[in-house]
Each structure stands twice: as C-alpha cells, then as structure tokens.
mmCIF file of C-alpha atoms in Angstrom:
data_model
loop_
_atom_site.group_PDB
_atom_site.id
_atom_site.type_symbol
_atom_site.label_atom_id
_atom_site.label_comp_id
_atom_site.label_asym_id
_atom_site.label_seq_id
_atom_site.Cartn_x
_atom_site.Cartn_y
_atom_site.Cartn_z
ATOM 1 C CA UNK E 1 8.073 16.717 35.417
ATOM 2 C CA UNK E 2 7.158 19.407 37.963
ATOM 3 C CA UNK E 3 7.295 22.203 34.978
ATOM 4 C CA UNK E 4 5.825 22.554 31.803
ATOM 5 C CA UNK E 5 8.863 24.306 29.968
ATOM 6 C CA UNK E 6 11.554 21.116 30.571
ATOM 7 C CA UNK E 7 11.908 17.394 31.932
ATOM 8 C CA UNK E 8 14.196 16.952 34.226
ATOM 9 C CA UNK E 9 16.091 13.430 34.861
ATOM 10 C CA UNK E 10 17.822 12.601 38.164
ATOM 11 C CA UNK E 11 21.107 10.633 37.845
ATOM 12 C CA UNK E 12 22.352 8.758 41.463
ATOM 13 C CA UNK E 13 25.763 6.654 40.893
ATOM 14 C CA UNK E 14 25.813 3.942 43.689
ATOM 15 C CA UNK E 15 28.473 1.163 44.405
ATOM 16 C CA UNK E 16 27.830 -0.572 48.032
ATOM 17 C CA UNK E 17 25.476 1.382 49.291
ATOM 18 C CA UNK E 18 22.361 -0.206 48.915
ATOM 19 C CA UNK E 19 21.013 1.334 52.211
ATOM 20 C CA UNK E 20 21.788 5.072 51.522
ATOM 21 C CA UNK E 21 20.751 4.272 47.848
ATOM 22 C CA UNK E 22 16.836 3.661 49.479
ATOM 23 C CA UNK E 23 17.477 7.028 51.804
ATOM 24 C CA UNK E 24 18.591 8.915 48.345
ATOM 25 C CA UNK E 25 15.531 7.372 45.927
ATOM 26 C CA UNK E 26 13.026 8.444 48.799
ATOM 27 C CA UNK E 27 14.571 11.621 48.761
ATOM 28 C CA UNK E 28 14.208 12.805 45.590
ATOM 29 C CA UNK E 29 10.411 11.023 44.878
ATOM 30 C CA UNK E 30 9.800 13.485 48.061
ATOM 31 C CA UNK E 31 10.600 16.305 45.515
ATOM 32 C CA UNK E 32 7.904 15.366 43.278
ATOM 33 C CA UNK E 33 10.398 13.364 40.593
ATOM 34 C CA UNK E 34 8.931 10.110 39.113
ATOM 35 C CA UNK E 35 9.902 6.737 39.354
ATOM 36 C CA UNK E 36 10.177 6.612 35.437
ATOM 37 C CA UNK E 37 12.499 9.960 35.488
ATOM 38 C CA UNK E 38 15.181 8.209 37.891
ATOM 39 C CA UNK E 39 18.761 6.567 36.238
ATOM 40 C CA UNK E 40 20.370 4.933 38.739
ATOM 41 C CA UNK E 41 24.127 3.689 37.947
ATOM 42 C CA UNK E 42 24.928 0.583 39.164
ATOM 43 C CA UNK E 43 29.144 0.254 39.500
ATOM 44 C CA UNK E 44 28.893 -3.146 39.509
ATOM 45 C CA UNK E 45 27.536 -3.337 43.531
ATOM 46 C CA UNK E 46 28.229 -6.802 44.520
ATOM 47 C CA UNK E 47 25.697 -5.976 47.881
ATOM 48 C CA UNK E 48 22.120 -6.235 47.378
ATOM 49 C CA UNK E 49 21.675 -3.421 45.422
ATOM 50 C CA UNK E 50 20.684 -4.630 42.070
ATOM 51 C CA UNK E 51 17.913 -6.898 43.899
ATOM 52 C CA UNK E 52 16.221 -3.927 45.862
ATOM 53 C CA UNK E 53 16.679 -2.294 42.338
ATOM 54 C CA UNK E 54 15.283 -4.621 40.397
ATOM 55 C CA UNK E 55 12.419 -5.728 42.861
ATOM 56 C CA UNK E 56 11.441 -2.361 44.535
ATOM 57 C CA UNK E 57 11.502 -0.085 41.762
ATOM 58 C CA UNK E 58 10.917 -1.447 38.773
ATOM 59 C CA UNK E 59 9.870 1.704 36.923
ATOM 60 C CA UNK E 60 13.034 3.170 37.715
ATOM 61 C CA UNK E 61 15.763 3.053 34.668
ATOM 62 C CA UNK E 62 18.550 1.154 36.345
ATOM 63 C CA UNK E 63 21.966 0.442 34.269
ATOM 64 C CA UNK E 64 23.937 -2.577 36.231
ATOM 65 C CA UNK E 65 27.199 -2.249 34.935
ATOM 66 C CA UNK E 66 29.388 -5.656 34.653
ATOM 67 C CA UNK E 67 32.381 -3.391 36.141
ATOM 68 C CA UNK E 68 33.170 -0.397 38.377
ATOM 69 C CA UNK E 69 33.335 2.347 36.299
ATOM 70 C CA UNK E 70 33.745 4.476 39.669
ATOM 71 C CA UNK E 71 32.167 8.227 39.766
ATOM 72 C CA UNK E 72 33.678 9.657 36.492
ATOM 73 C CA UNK E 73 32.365 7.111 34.408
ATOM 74 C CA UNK E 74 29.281 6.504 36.513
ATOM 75 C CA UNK E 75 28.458 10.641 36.090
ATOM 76 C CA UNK E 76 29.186 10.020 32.231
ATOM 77 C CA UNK E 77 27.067 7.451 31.127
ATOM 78 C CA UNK E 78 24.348 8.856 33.523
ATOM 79 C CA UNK E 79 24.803 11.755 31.636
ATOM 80 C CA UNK E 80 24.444 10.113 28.166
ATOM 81 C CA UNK E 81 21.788 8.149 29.554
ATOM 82 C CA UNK E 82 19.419 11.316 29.902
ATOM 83 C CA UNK E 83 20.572 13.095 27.151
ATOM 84 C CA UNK E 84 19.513 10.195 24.487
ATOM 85 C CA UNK E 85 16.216 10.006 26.390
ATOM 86 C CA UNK E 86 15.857 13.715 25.516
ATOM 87 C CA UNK E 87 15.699 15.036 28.779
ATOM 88 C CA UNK E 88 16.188 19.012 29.498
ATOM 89 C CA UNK E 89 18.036 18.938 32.653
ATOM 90 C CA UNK E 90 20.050 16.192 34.597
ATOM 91 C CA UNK E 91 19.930 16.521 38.201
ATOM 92 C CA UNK E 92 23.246 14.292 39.627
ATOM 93 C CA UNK E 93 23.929 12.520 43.312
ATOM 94 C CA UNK E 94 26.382 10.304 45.026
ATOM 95 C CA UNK E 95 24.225 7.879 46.361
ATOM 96 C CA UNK E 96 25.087 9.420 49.804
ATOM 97 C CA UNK E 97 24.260 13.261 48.770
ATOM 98 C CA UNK E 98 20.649 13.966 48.490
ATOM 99 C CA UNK E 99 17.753 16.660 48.172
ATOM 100 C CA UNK E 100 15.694 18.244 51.380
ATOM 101 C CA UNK E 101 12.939 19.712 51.442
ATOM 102 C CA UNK E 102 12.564 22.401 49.114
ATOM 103 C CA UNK E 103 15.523 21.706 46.905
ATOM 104 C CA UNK E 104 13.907 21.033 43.513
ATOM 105 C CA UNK E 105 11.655 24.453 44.245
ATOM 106 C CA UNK E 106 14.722 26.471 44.750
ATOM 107 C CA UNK E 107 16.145 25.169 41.859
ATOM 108 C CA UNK E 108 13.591 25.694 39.700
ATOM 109 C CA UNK E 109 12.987 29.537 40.595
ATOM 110 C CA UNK E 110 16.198 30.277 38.692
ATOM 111 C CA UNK E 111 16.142 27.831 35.553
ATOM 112 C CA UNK E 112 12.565 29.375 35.047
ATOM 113 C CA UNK E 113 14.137 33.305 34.766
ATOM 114 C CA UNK E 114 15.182 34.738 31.131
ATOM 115 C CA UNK E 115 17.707 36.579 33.501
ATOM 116 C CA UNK E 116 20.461 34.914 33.641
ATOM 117 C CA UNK E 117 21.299 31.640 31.117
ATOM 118 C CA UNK E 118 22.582 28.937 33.238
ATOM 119 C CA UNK E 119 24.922 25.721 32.351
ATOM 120 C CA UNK E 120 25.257 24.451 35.627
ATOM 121 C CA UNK E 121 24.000 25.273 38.915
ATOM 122 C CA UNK E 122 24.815 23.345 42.138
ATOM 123 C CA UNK E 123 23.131 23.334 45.656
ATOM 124 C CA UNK E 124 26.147 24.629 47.852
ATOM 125 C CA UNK E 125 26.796 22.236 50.586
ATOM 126 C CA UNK E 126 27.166 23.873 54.354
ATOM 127 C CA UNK E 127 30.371 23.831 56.666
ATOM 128 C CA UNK E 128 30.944 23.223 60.092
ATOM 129 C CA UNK E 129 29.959 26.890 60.251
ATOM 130 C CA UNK E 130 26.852 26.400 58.752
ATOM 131 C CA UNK E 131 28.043 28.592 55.761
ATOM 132 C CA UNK E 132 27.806 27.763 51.741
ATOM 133 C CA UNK E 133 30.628 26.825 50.372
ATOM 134 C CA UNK E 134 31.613 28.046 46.754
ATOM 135 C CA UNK E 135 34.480 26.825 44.933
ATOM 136 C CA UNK E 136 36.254 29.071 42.954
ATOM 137 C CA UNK E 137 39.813 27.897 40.679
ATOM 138 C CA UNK E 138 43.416 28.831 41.264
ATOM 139 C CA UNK E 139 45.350 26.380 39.692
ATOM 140 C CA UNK E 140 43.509 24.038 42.929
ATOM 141 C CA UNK E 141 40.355 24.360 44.337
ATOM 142 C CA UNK E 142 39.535 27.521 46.579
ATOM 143 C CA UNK E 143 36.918 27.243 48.877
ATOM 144 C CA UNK E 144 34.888 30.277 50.147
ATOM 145 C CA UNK E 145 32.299 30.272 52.494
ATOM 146 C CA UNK E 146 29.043 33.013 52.388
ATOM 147 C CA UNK E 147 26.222 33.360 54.289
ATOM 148 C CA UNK E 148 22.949 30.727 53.404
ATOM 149 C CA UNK E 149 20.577 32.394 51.098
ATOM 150 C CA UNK E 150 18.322 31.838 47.525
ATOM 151 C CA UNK E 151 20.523 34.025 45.395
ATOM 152 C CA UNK E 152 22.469 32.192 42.589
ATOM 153 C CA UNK E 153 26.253 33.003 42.682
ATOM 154 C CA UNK E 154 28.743 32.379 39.395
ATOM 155 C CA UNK E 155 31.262 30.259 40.498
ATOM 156 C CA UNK E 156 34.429 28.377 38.742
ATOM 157 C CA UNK E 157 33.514 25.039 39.679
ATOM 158 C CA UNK E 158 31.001 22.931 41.199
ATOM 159 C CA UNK E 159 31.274 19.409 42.748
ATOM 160 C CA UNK E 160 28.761 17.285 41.103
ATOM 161 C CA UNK E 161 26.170 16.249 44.068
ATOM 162 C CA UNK E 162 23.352 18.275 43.975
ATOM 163 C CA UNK E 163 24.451 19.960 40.275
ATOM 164 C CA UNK E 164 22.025 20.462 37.600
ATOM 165 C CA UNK E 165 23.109 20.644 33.838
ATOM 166 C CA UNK E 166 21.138 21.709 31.088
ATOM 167 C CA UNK E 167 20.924 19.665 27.959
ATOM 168 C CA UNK E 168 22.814 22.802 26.230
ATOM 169 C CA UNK E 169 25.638 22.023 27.679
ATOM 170 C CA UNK E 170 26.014 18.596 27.229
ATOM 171 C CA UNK E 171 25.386 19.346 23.574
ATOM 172 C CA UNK E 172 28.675 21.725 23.560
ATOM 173 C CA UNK E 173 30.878 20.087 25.789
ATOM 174 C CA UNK E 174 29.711 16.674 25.869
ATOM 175 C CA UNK E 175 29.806 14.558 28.936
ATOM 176 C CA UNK E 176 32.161 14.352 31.525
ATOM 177 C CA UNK E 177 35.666 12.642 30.763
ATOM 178 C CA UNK E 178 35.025 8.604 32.052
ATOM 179 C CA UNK E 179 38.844 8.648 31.897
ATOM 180 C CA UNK E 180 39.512 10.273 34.604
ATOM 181 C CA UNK E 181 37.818 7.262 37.174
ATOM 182 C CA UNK E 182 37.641 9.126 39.949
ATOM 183 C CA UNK E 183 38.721 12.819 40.990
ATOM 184 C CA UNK E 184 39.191 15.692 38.981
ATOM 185 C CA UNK E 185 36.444 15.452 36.124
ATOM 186 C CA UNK E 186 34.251 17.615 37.639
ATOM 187 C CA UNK E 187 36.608 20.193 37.443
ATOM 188 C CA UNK E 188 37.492 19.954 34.023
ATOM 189 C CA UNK E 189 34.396 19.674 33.209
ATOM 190 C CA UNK E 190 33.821 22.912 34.713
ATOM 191 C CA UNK E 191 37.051 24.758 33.177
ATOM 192 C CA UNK E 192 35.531 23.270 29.427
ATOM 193 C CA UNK E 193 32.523 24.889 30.263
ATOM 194 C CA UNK E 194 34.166 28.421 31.104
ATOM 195 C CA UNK E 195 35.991 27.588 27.646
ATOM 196 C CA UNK E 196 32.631 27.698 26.124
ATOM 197 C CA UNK E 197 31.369 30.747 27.856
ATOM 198 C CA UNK E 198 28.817 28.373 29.471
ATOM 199 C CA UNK E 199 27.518 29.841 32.944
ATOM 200 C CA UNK E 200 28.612 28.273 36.166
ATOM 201 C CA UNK E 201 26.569 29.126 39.211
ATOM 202 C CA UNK E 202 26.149 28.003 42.937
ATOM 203 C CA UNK E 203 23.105 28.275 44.833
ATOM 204 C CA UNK E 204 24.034 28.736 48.096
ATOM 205 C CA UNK E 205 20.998 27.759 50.080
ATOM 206 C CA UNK E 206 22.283 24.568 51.522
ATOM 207 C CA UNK E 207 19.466 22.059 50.940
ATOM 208 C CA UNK E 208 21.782 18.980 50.207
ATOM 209 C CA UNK E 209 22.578 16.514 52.647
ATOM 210 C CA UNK E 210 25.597 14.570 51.980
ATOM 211 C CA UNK E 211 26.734 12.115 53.804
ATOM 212 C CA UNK E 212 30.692 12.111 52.373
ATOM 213 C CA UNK E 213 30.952 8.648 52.989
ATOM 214 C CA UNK E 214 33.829 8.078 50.793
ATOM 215 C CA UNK E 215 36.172 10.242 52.694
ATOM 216 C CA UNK E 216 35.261 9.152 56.582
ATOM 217 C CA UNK E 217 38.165 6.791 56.890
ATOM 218 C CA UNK E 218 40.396 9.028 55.374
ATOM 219 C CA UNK E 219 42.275 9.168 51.414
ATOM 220 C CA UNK E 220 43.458 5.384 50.676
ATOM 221 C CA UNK E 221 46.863 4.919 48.515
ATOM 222 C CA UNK E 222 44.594 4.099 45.681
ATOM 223 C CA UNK E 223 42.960 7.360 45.690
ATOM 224 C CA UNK E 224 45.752 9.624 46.421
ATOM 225 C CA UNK E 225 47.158 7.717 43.152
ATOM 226 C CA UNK E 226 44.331 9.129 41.342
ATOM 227 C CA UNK E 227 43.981 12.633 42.702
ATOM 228 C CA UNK E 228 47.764 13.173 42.051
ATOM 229 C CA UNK E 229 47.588 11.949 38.220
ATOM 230 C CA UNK E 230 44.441 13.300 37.151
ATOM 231 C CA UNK E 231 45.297 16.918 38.183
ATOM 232 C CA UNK E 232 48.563 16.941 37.084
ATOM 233 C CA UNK E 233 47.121 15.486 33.428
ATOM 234 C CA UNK E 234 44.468 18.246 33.692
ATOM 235 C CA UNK E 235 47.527 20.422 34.172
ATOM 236 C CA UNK E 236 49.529 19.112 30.907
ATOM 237 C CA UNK E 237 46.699 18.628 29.128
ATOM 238 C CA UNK E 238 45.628 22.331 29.365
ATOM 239 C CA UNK E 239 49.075 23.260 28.912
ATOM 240 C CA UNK E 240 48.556 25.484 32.426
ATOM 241 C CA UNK E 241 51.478 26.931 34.547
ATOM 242 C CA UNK E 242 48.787 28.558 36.689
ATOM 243 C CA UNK E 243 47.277 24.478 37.377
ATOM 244 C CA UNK E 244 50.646 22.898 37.287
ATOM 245 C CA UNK E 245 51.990 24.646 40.104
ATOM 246 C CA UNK E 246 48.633 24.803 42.126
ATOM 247 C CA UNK E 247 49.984 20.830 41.676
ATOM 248 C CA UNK E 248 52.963 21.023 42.626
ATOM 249 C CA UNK E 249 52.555 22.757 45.808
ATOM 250 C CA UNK E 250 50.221 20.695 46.833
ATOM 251 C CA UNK E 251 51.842 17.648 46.374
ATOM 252 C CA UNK E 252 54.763 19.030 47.860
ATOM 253 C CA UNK E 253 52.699 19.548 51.020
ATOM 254 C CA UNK E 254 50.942 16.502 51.047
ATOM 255 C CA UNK E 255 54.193 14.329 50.422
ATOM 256 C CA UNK E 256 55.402 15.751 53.301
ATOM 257 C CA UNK E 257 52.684 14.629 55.490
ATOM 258 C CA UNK E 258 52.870 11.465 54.533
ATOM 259 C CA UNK E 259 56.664 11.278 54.937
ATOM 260 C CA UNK E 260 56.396 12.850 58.453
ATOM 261 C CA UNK E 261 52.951 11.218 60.086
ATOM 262 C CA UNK E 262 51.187 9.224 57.607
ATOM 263 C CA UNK E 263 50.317 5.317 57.490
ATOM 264 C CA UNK E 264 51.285 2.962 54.416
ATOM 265 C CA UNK E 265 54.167 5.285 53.785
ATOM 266 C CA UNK E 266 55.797 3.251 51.105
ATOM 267 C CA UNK E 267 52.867 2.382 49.553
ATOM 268 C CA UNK E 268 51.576 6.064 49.584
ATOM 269 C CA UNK E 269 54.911 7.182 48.057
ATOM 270 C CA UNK E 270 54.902 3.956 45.327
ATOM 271 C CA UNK E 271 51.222 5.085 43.939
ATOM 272 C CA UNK E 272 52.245 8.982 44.031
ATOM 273 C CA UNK E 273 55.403 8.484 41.737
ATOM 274 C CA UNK E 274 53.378 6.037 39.697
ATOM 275 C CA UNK E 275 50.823 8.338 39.119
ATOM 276 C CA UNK E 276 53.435 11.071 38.015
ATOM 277 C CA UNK E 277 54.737 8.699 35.355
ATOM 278 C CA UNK E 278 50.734 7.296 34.250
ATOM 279 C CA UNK E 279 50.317 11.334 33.951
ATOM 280 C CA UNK E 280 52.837 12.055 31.291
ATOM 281 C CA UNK E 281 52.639 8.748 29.802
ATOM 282 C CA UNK E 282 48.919 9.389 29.159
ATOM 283 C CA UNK E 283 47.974 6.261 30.892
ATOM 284 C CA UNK E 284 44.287 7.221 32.181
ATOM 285 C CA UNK E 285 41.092 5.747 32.896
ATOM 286 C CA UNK E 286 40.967 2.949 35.904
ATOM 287 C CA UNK E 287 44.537 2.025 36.447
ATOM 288 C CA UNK E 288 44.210 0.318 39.856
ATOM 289 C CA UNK E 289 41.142 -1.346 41.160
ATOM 290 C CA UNK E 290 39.692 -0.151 44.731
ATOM 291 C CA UNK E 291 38.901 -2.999 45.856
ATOM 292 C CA UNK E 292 41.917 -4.784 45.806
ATOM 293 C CA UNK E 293 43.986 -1.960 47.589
ATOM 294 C CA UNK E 294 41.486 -1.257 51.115
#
C-alpha cells in the first residue's frame, strides 16, 4: 500500500482503550493505510472494544485474545501476524501513540533510498522542550534530545510506538521475546539486532502523538516488579557487567525513593525482591496479573 516496492502492515496492541483505539485507527487510515492492512491485538479488553471491532471495522484483521498477553506478547504475535501474511514492513502503536500528518511520507523517503539499509526506524517522540528524543544504551537507557528535523539518525534503541521493521529483520532475529510481558523487550530486541549488524535508526521529526497513558498515574508495584526482573534477566542473560550495573544503580536509586517518599512501601519492596529471585530463577513471562494489583 502507498508504494509499489513493499506492503506495509500496521500493528496497534489495545487493552481498555476502546476510545483511543477509534482516535488511533482514524489516524493511521488518514495516512492512506487500508482497512484490510490493519492487525489490531486485542489483550483480552473486557470494555467494548471487541464490539466496535467487530461491528465498525470489519475488514480490519482483529486477533481477540482469551488473555492479556500485555505489550510484549501483544508486539509479538502482531509481529508474526504480518510476517505470515507476507508483509514487507510492520508499522507498530500503543493504542494511545499514533501517526500525524505526514508520518507515513517521512517514513517512506528513507525506506525508498539504496543509501542506507535500515532494520528499524522509529518516529522520535518530542519533549517538554519540543526536542527529539533518541535513545542510545549504557547498560540503561540514555536519552538525548536534538533539534526536530527529516534526517534519519542510528541509534541503540528505539521504543516501539511509531517503529517500523522490515521483514529482514524479523527473518534474522525473529520476533520480539513474549516472555518478557511488559518492559524491556524492546530493548533486547534492539541489542539482538546490533548483534546481527542490523541498522537501528531514529527519525527525529516528531510526528507521533502519544498519549503515555500507561504511565499518568505513576509506576504500580506490579510494574516496578517487571521492570526490575526483566532488565536484570536481560543483564544475566547477556552475561553483561556493563547492563548489570546500569541495574544495579538504578535500583539502588529507585529503592531508595521508595524507602524515603513512596506509597505501598511494603508492597513495592515485596515485588522488587521477588522479581530479583523470578530473575535468576528464570521465572519469566506474566508472573503477576495487572489487574488484580491496581
């Protein structure tokens, strides 16, 4: 669709959010995408979702899922999903990150030059600043922030809202790891592709909007539980000093907030040293569910 040389699929992975789903769908038909060219990844909503699905836009390939397979798994069988179809590209959103105007376009300027081969390449999101923001890898995350423009920029990592990954890929490195749930896969996702010598680029125009409606309340126990295990796993199961302390520090720091000004402190501390444990035991995938721990 929209190019001659590729088909592109668009992957959105939605749980409760049957409202911004709509905004996100509407979004990306703006950019020219079909109906028929559309996965959608149902985690098991128990909103309305699967009825405005299922009603309004019956041409588009919904999966309903009989249990939250949160973002990680979501991003995986999305993934799958489009590859088996034979697809090119596959274009992934939260269902509160979508296109604007002039995404797509931007997007496909690069993927159509012999210059440079790409893997992955992300829309940056903006900061407060209105800057990009490009992630680069220290053992943690680095953020950097540049000025707004159409020039592609190799970066260690990408968040997955917005990203665009070539069937190439997929076919080296496979999907991303379900196991992880939530947090962390895109990363090593990312570091498997650097293994690979696959190229990992930003474009740092800003033409995402993204709601982050996961974080606006703040991290839950259940989450922290996952973002401490998963890295440090990522960490043993890389065999990394370099990712194992960017770990370590920051769990130092965050234990301390919690210890010193954060809520649920007990249970905050419980899921922390249970995650520690589930990480060297090699207990993965979805340990504790979200909904029973708001």
């Amino acid at each position: 669709m929209l190019n001659d040389n590729f088909k592109i699929a668009v992957v959105i992975v939605t749980f409760n959010r049957c409202d911004e789903l709509v905004k996100t769908i509407s979004a990306i038909q703006n950019q020219g995408i079909l109906e028929n060219d559309i996965i959608v990844i149902n985690n098991n909503s128990t909103d309305n979702t699967k009825n405005i699905l299922d009603s309004n836009y019956k041409n588009i390939q919904s999966i309903h899922l009989n249990e939250n397979i949160a973002s990680a798994g979501g991003f995986s069988k999305g993934m799958q999903t489009a590859f088996e179809k034979g697809y090119d590209w596959v274009w992934l959103f939260n269902d509160d990150s979508r296109p604007v105007e002039g995404s797509l376009k931007s997007i496909l300027t690069h993927l159509n030059s012999d210059k440079i081969q790409i893997g992955l390449l992300k829309i940056a999101n903006k900061d407060e600043n209105n800057k990009a923001v490009l992630l680069y890898w220290n053992g943690v995350r680095k953020p950097v922030s540049v000025d707004v423009s159409n020039e592609i920029i190799q970066t260690d990592l990408i968040t997955f809202d917005g990203c665009i990954i070539s069937k190439k890929t997929i076919e080296k490195i496979g999907y991303c790891d379900p196991l992880y749930f939530m947090g962390t896969y895109e990363f090593d996702y990312c570091l498997k592709a650097k293994d690979a010598g696959i190229g990992v680029y930003t474009l740092p125009n800003g033409l995402i909007e993204d709601g982050k409606l996961g974080g606006k309340n703040g991290t839950p126990p259940w989450r922290q539980y996952y973002n401490t295990r998963n890295h440090l796993w990522l960490a043993l199961n890389r065999k990394s000093f370099v990712i194992f302390k960017g770990w370590l520090i920051r769990e130092i720091k965050y234990t301390l907030s919690i210890i010193l000004s954060g809520d649920k402190k007990i249970m905050r501390l419980v899921f922390k040293l249970r995650a520690i444990r589930d990480a060297f035991l090699n207990k993965r995938g979805k340990r504790y569910d979200p909904i029973k721990y708001k």
